[in-house]
């Protein structure tokens, strides 16, 4: 009995394996909550139109008080210091008396004071020759004085062959202020591969010289450089001239102190170049082409031959930076403008700048090719009307009207014209043959000189009653033509004249040709005011 | 102010007068009919010139004094009326 009870209790404590039991989580479901689908929509916005109008208006204005004009000097136009009115009252009477006495006075009639020893006649100072040029039979084609007036630049070249020439020529410089001046040997000789037709010295930098060559190139030399004086040249690029260059001129540009080179050629173009010294090139800045159809009043001219108008002479106006004068091989005289002008009716010819037609006004044509043009550097001495404030310099259109110019050509006459009038004011018979160059004197407003084909340089003085020359410079044989001349801007007594035998004469003019007298500007003004009937 | 202008206008209306400049005691141009640069040039130069002329006259005779300066040049005549460093400069073209 007791054994059975023990066995049953032992079976109660045996090992058993049971299957696992899983219990699902009820937390997640409890947190989710119930999900339903619903829609919603905003109601339409109500809009309405309404008008607004002002019922009454009131105007008021504001203005700043004008500021008292105060100049840099200070005090002009402002309240006067008290002593000034009294001073003026005291002084007015004596001043008025003196003014009246002076206007009636004859005390100084015909009185000429001379501070320097003047000379009575024209004399030859130097006769400069370059043996190399003389051997080759070159003519002097152009002379130019440097801006300081001490160096004369002579260009040699023959242009009367009528054909392309491969003859080398040169540009010679003489410094006349040197003590040991050697007339037979130039101080500096620049070799040039072609004939030089024109030179022009820079108006401000004495070392720069611009030259135009017969093969259409324009070159700028810098004589301060010892190694290679050629500073810049156009080269034979698409931009350069294809015909001989007739004239080169330095022209002031927009920026003060900058100058460009203006060159004209017989191909009918005038090109404006800028100097690029780093690259040694002249860069084309503007091009002007002359085509017969685009000239003003061209219907009155006979159009024969090609439509291009070969430009043989160029002149800048010293008073109007926008105007320049052009003379052509056919005798046309045109007044042109740098800035405004329609595009020229020519084929582009691969130029980098499109050419314009600059002609604005056509003067009466001359009988033959125009060789030379020059604008008068004198202007009437005129002051603006009185004002209490200081006078501002304003553009005065009457300035253009007063400017005179002379033109010389193959008809043996030098014509005096005014810029605003088609007909010339005066025609002076200079010689029976061609006149190659005419230039105004830089010191006397009524004097100009002309270089003639008969070898003489005639100097005319418009103050004289007769129109015979005031002085004639004759140097040597009469069959040598005087091809060019130049007045010295710094020393107006000197005149240089180049001839076809290769010599350049430097002449000292007499004092009555160089010293300005009273009333000369007035007389010039009277001539300018004449209207040709 | 109007007196000054009227007086100056009367002076300017004389025959041949090209310009007038009124300079005060400090050498500053107070009224002018010429342009700025010319005015300052005239004022500066004529002031020193007038002072020189005045001292020359007084050196010769201490009782004497300068009343008027007239400078005749080729182109025109410059008249200066000095007083106490004030100057009235008139430029006239005599038109003979």
mmCIF file of N, CA, C and O in Angstrom, chain A residues 140-145 152-155 197-201 437 439 483-487 495-499 503-505:
data_model
loop_
_atom_site.group_PDB
_atom_site.id
_atom_site.type_symbol
_atom_site.label_atom_id
_atom_site.label_comp_id
_atom_site.label_asym_id
_atom_site.label_seq_id
_atom_site.Cartn_x
_atom_site.Cartn_y
_atom_site.Cartn_z
ATOM 1 N N UNK A 140 61.176 117.910 -103.510
ATOM 2 C CA UNK A 140 60.697 118.032 -102.139
ATOM 3 C C UNK A 140 59.177 118.034 -102.218
ATOM 4 O O UNK A 140 58.579 118.902 -102.835
ATOM 5 N N UNK A 141 58.554 117.033 -101.633
ATOM 6 C CA UNK A 141 57.102 116.959 -101.790
ATOM 7 C C UNK A 141 56.349 117.625 -100.659
ATOM 8 O O UNK A 141 55.219 118.043 -100.837
ATOM 9 N N UNK A 142 56.966 117.722 -99.480
ATOM 10 C CA UNK A 142 56.256 118.369 -98.372
ATOM 11 C C UNK A 142 57.274 118.833 -97.335
ATOM 12 O O UNK A 142 58.314 118.207 -97.163
ATOM 13 N N UNK A 143 56.949 119.947 -96.689
ATOM 14 C CA UNK A 143 57.764 120.383 -95.557
ATOM 15 C C UNK A 143 56.815 120.622 -94.391
ATOM 16 O O UNK A 143 55.661 120.992 -94.582
ATOM 17 N N UNK A 144 57.358 120.404 -93.196
ATOM 18 C CA UNK A 144 56.532 120.630 -92.022
ATOM 19 C C UNK A 144 57.447 121.037 -90.879
ATOM 20 O O UNK A 144 58.546 120.502 -90.745
ATOM 21 N N UNK A 145 56.991 121.967 -90.074
ATOM 22 C CA UNK A 145 57.761 122.374 -88.913
ATOM 23 C C UNK A 145 57.255 121.608 -87.704
ATOM 24 O O UNK A 145 56.070 121.340 -87.587
ATOM 25 N N UNK A 152 62.823 121.195 -88.825
ATOM 26 C CA UNK A 152 62.066 121.183 -90.058
ATOM 27 C C UNK A 152 62.176 119.794 -90.674
ATOM 28 O O UNK A 152 63.252 119.201 -90.708
ATOM 29 N N UNK A 153 61.044 119.284 -91.101
ATOM 30 C CA UNK A 153 60.969 117.946 -91.674
ATOM 31 C C UNK A 153 60.693 118.098 -93.159
ATOM 32 O O UNK A 153 59.737 118.757 -93.548
ATOM 33 N N UNK A 154 61.544 117.509 -93.983
ATOM 34 C CA UNK A 154 61.369 117.612 -95.430
ATOM 35 C C UNK A 154 61.160 116.226 -95.997
ATOM 36 O O UNK A 154 61.948 115.319 -95.716
ATOM 37 N N UNK A 155 60.149 116.081 -96.794
ATOM 38 C CA UNK A 155 59.862 114.792 -97.402
ATOM 39 C C UNK A 155 60.194 114.855 -98.872
ATOM 40 O O UNK A 155 59.891 115.830 -99.561
ATOM 41 N N UNK A 197 54.440 111.565 -100.049
ATOM 42 C CA UNK A 197 53.672 112.660 -100.639
ATOM 43 C C UNK A 197 53.325 113.749 -99.636
ATOM 44 O O UNK A 197 53.060 114.869 -100.019
ATOM 45 N N UNK A 198 53.315 113.398 -98.354
ATOM 46 C CA UNK A 198 52.906 114.410 -97.389
ATOM 47 C C UNK A 198 53.457 114.058 -96.021
ATOM 48 O O UNK A 198 53.534 112.883 -95.671
ATOM 49 N N UNK A 199 53.853 115.078 -95.266
ATOM 50 C CA UNK A 199 54.229 114.858 -93.868
ATOM 51 C C UNK A 199 53.507 115.891 -93.017
ATOM 52 O O UNK A 199 53.197 116.980 -93.481
ATOM 53 N N UNK A 200 53.297 115.494 -91.764
ATOM 54 C CA UNK A 200 52.692 116.435 -90.834
ATOM 55 C C UNK A 200 53.262 116.143 -89.450
ATOM 56 O O UNK A 200 53.254 114.991 -89.006
ATOM 57 N N UNK A 201 53.756 117.183 -88.790
ATOM 58 C CA UNK A 201 54.303 116.974 -87.458
ATOM 59 C C UNK A 201 53.182 117.033 -86.426
ATOM 60 O O UNK A 201 52.224 117.784 -86.577
ATOM 61 N N UNK A 437 50.646 125.127 -103.273
ATOM 62 C CA UNK A 437 50.230 125.174 -101.887
ATOM 63 C C UNK A 437 49.969 126.607 -101.472
ATOM 64 O O UNK A 437 50.664 127.522 -101.905
ATOM 65 N N UNK A 439 49.006 128.899 -97.841
ATOM 66 C CA UNK A 439 48.848 128.786 -96.391
ATOM 67 C C UNK A 439 48.727 130.176 -95.775
ATOM 68 O O UNK A 439 49.409 131.110 -96.206
ATOM 69 N N UNK A 483 57.238 123.557 -104.741
ATOM 70 C CA UNK A 483 56.213 122.533 -104.562
ATOM 71 C C UNK A 483 55.481 122.618 -103.232
ATOM 72 O O UNK A 483 54.380 122.126 -103.108
ATOM 73 N N UNK A 484 56.116 123.198 -102.238
ATOM 74 C CA UNK A 484 55.446 123.192 -100.937
ATOM 75 C C UNK A 484 56.011 124.321 -100.095
ATOM 76 O O UNK A 484 57.107 124.814 -100.352
ATOM 77 N N UNK A 485 55.236 124.722 -99.100
ATOM 78 C CA UNK A 485 55.736 125.737 -98.193
ATOM 79 C C UNK A 485 55.096 125.527 -96.836
ATOM 80 O O UNK A 485 54.065 124.867 -96.718
ATOM 81 N N UNK A 486 55.739 126.073 -95.820
ATOM 82 C CA UNK A 486 55.166 125.963 -94.481
ATOM 83 C C UNK A 486 55.649 127.138 -93.641
ATOM 84 O O UNK A 486 56.841 127.457 -93.629
ATOM 85 N N UNK A 487 54.715 127.774 -92.946
ATOM 86 C CA UNK A 487 55.083 128.801 -91.984
ATOM 87 C C UNK A 487 55.448 128.121 -90.678
ATOM 88 O O UNK A 487 54.850 127.130 -90.295
ATOM 89 N N UNK A 495 59.759 131.034 -92.892
ATOM 90 C CA UNK A 495 58.944 130.370 -93.893
ATOM 91 C C UNK A 495 59.856 129.401 -94.616
ATOM 92 O O UNK A 495 60.933 129.768 -95.057
ATOM 93 N N UNK A 496 59.420 128.160 -94.720
ATOM 94 C CA UNK A 496 60.210 127.166 -95.444
ATOM 95 C C UNK A 496 59.540 126.871 -96.765
ATOM 96 O O UNK A 496 58.317 126.725 -96.829
ATOM 97 N N UNK A 497 60.326 126.785 -97.832
ATOM 98 C CA UNK A 497 59.758 126.505 -99.145
ATOM 99 C C UNK A 497 60.595 125.423 -99.802
ATOM 100 O O UNK A 497 61.822 125.521 -99.863
ATOM 101 N N UNK A 498 59.920 124.402 -100.283
ATOM 102 C CA UNK A 498 60.638 123.318 -100.941
ATOM 103 C C UNK A 498 60.453 123.396 -102.445
ATOM 104 O O UNK A 498 59.428 123.875 -102.940
ATOM 105 N N UNK A 499 61.456 122.965 -103.176
ATOM 106 C CA UNK A 499 61.421 123.092 -104.622
ATOM 107 C C UNK A 499 61.646 121.759 -105.283
ATOM 108 O O UNK A 499 61.992 120.781 -104.640
ATOM 109 N N UNK A 503 65.915 121.267 -103.075
ATOM 110 C CA UNK A 503 66.403 122.145 -102.016
ATOM 111 C C UNK A 503 65.232 122.704 -101.225
ATOM 112 O O UNK A 503 64.134 122.878 -101.749
ATOM 113 N N UNK A 504 65.488 122.994 -99.965
ATOM 114 C CA UNK A 504 64.500 123.623 -99.110
ATOM 115 C C UNK A 504 65.109 124.934 -98.635
ATOM 116 O O UNK A 504 66.199 124.946 -98.085
ATOM 117 N N UNK A 505 64.413 126.019 -98.881
ATOM 118 C CA UNK A 505 64.915 127.312 -98.443
ATOM 119 C C UNK A 505 64.177 127.760 -97.195
ATOM 120 O O UNK A 505 62.954 127.652 -97.131
#
